[in-house]
Coordinates of C-alpha atoms in Angstrom, one line a residue:
Chain A
M1 CA 59.4 160.6 139.8
N2 CA 58.6 157.1 138.4
V3 CA 56.9 154.1 139.9
F4 CA 60.2 152.3 140.8
R5 CA 61.4 155.3 142.7
I6 CA 58.2 155.8 144.7
L7 CA 57.9 152.1 145.5
G8 CA 61.5 152.1 146.5
D9 CA 61.0 155.0 148.9
L10 CA 57.8 153.4 150.3
S11 CA 59.7 150.1 150.7
H12 CA 62.4 152.0 152.6
L13 CA 59.9 153.6 154.8
L14 CA 58.1 150.4 155.5
A15 CA 61.3 148.7 156.5
I16 CA 62.1 151.4 159.0
L17 CA 58.5 151.3 160.4
I18 CA 58.6 147.5 160.7
L19 CA 61.7 147.8 162.8
L20 CA 60.2 150.4 165.0
A21 CA 56.9 148.5 165.4
K22 CA 58.8 145.3 166.3
M23 CA 60.7 147.1 169.1
W24 CA 57.6 149.0 170.2
R25 CA 55.3 145.9 170.5
S26 CA 57.9 143.4 171.9
K27 CA 59.6 146.0 174.1
S28 CA 62.8 144.4 172.9
C29 CA 65.5 145.1 170.4
A30 CA 67.0 141.6 170.6
G31 CA 68.6 140.5 167.3
I32 CA 69.0 144.1 166.1
S33 CA 72.4 145.5 165.4
G34 CA 72.7 148.9 167.1
K35 CA 75.8 149.5 165.0
S36 CA 74.0 149.2 161.7
Q37 CA 71.4 151.6 163.0
V38 CA 74.0 154.1 164.1
L39 CA 75.5 153.9 160.6
F40 CA 72.1 154.5 159.0
A41 CA 71.5 157.5 161.2
L42 CA 75.0 158.8 160.1
V43 CA 74.0 158.1 156.5
F44 CA 70.8 160.2 156.8
S45 CA 72.4 163.0 158.8
T46 CA 75.3 163.5 156.3
R47 CA 73.2 163.1 153.2
Y48 CA 70.2 165.3 154.2
L49 CA 72.3 168.3 155.2
D50 CA 70.9 169.8 152.0
L51 CA 67.6 170.3 153.8
F52 CA 69.2 173.5 155.0
F53 CA 70.4 174.7 151.6
V54 CA 68.0 173.6 148.8
F55 CA 64.3 172.9 148.4
I56 CA 63.6 170.1 145.9
S57 CA 60.0 169.3 146.6
L58 CA 57.6 168.9 149.5
Y59 CA 57.7 165.2 149.1
N60 CA 61.5 165.2 149.2
L61 CA 61.5 167.4 152.4
V62 CA 58.8 165.4 154.3
M63 CA 60.4 162.0 153.5
K64 CA 63.9 163.2 154.6
V65 CA 62.5 164.5 157.9
I66 CA 60.6 161.2 158.5
Y67 CA 63.7 159.1 157.8
L68 CA 65.8 161.3 160.0
L69 CA 63.3 161.2 162.9
C70 CA 62.7 157.5 162.6
S71 CA 66.4 156.6 162.6
Y72 CA 67.0 158.7 165.8
I73 CA 64.0 157.2 167.5
T74 CA 65.4 153.7 166.6
I75 CA 68.8 154.6 168.1
Y76 CA 67.1 156.0 171.2
M77 CA 65.1 152.7 171.6
I78 CA 68.3 150.5 171.2
Y79 CA 70.7 152.5 173.3
G80 CA 68.1 154.1 175.7
K81 CA 64.7 152.8 176.4
L82 CA 65.3 149.2 175.5
R83 CA 69.1 149.0 176.2
K84 CA 68.6 146.0 178.6
T85 CA 67.4 143.9 175.7
Y86 CA 70.2 145.0 173.3
D87 CA 72.3 142.0 172.4
R88 CA 75.7 143.7 172.7
E89 CA 77.7 140.5 172.8
N90 CA 76.7 139.5 169.3
D91 CA 77.0 143.0 167.8
T92 CA 80.7 142.8 167.4
F93 CA 81.4 144.2 164.0
R94 CA 84.4 146.6 164.0
L95 CA 83.0 149.9 162.6
E96 CA 86.4 151.3 161.9
F97 CA 86.8 148.6 159.1
L98 CA 83.9 150.3 157.4
L99 CA 84.3 153.9 158.3
I100 CA 88.0 154.3 157.4
P101 CA 87.7 152.9 153.8
V102 CA 84.5 154.8 153.3
I103 CA 86.0 158.1 154.4
G104 CA 89.1 157.4 152.2
L105 CA 87.0 156.5 149.2
S106 CA 84.8 159.6 149.5
F107 CA 87.9 161.8 149.4
L108 CA 89.1 159.9 146.3
E109 CA 86.0 159.5 144.2
N110 CA 83.6 162.4 144.4
Y111 CA 81.9 165.0 142.1
D112 CA 83.2 168.0 143.8
F113 CA 85.7 168.6 146.6
I114 CA 83.5 170.7 148.8
P115 CA 82.2 169.7 152.3
T116 CA 78.6 169.2 151.5
E117 CA 79.4 167.1 148.4
L118 CA 82.0 165.1 150.3
L119 CA 79.5 164.3 153.0
W120 CA 76.9 163.3 150.4
T121 CA 79.4 161.0 148.8
F122 CA 80.4 159.6 152.2
S123 CA 76.7 158.9 152.9
I124 CA 76.2 157.0 149.6
Y125 CA 79.3 154.8 150.2
L126 CA 78.4 154.3 153.8
E127 CA 74.9 153.3 153.0
A128 CA 76.2 150.5 150.7
V129 CA 77.9 148.8 153.7
A130 CA 75.8 149.9 156.6
I131 CA 73.8 146.7 156.8
L132 CA 77.0 144.6 157.2
P133 CA 77.0 144.7 161.1
Q134 CA 73.4 143.4 161.0
L135 CA 74.2 140.6 158.6
F136 CA 77.3 139.8 160.7
M137 CA 75.2 139.6 163.8
I138 CA 72.8 137.2 162.2
S139 CA 75.8 135.0 161.1
N140 CA 77.1 135.2 164.7
T141 CA 73.8 134.0 166.3
G142 CA 72.9 131.8 163.4
E143 CA 69.3 132.9 163.3
A144 CA 67.0 135.9 163.0
E145 CA 63.5 136.6 164.1
T146 CA 60.9 136.5 161.3
I147 CA 60.0 140.2 161.8
T148 CA 63.7 141.1 161.5
T149 CA 63.9 139.3 158.2
H150 CA 60.9 141.2 157.0
Y151 CA 62.7 144.4 157.9
L152 CA 65.8 143.2 155.9
F153 CA 63.7 142.2 153.0
F154 CA 62.1 145.6 152.5
L155 CA 65.4 147.4 153.0
G156 CA 67.0 145.2 150.2
L157 CA 63.9 145.6 148.0
Y158 CA 64.2 149.4 148.3
R159 CA 67.7 149.3 146.8
A160 CA 66.7 146.8 144.1
L161 CA 63.8 149.1 143.2
Y162 CA 66.2 152.0 143.0
L163 CA 68.3 150.1 140.5
A164 CA 65.2 149.8 138.3
N165 CA 64.6 153.6 138.9
W166 CA 68.1 154.4 137.6
I167 CA 67.6 152.3 134.5
W168 CA 64.3 154.0 133.9
R169 CA 65.8 157.5 134.4
Y170 CA 68.7 156.7 132.1
H171 CA 66.3 155.8 129.3
T172 CA 63.8 158.6 129.8
E173 CA 65.9 161.5 131.1
K174 CA 69.5 160.4 130.1
F175 CA 70.1 161.0 133.8
Y176 CA 72.7 158.9 135.6
D177 CA 74.7 159.3 138.8
Q178 CA 77.5 156.8 138.6
I179 CA 78.5 157.1 142.3
A180 CA 74.9 156.3 143.4
I181 CA 74.5 153.5 140.8
I182 CA 77.8 151.7 141.5
S183 CA 77.1 151.9 145.3
G184 CA 73.6 150.9 144.8
V185 CA 74.7 147.8 142.9
V186 CA 77.2 146.9 145.6
Q187 CA 74.5 147.4 148.3
T188 CA 72.0 145.2 146.5
I189 CA 74.6 142.4 146.0
F190 CA 75.0 142.2 149.8
Y191 CA 71.3 141.3 150.1
C192 CA 71.3 138.6 147.4
D193 CA 72.3 135.8 149.8
F194 CA 69.7 137.0 152.3
F195 CA 67.0 137.2 149.6
Y196 CA 67.7 133.6 148.7
L197 CA 67.2 132.5 152.3
Y198 CA 64.2 134.7 152.8
I199 CA 62.4 133.2 149.7
T200 CA 63.4 129.6 150.4
K201 CA 62.8 129.6 154.2
V202 CA 60.8 132.6 155.6
L203 CA 58.2 132.8 152.9
K204 CA 57.6 129.0 153.4
G205 CA 56.8 129.7 157.1
K206 CA 60.1 128.6 158.5
K207 CA 62.3 130.6 160.8
L208 CA 65.6 131.9 159.3
S209 CA 68.3 129.9 160.8
L210 CA 71.7 129.3 159.3
P211 CA 73.2 125.7 159.1
Chain B
Y1 CA 75.5 164.7 131.9
A2 CA 72.8 165.7 134.3
L3 CA 73.7 168.2 137.1
H4 CA 74.6 166.2 140.1
I5 CA 74.0 168.9 142.6
P6 CA 71.3 169.1 144.1
H7 CA 70.7 165.4 144.6
D8 CA 67.0 164.9 144.1
E9 CA 66.8 161.2 145.3
L10 CA 66.6 160.0 148.9

């Protein structure tokens, strides 16, 4: 466990909590893509099946349970408690365009052709693209609430910190996981355009709106 | 090459 990894995990947790806090305090999930949140819940559910088979560490176990719980609470908020505020008309990304290629790729490129490993691989590939419905929604509406941009910033920062973690692990442990690394690079690239807008607009006190 | 199973990252 290195500093990049722990900061990455905390950044990920902070992003999830920011989103929940936004919905909780404003009693609204306007501007949030329910589809992206369903994909993230699917990512956690398929990746953390190993909770039933292996014990890695108490930290690992607790974090997995927290991520899972939070992602299901988020879905309950969007499609249950706060469904009247859900902006369905702008959340129009077609999930099959992500799911079908991701399922196909996980059958083609994986470490082992066994169910748990295929599900892990699926979750890694899916995570790389799971934010696309959210980014698509923002480009549909042309704007995002500032709190939503903070959520996206920490979610992107988490993956960027994981890249640093992998570089560190390669140099210190000779550990590398090419499936995770390639997907992580792709995932981080999706955030670059957003990072640029976040730094040039949101951090200067302006609302994120697209021209 | 390090063992890829179990995956120790989140």
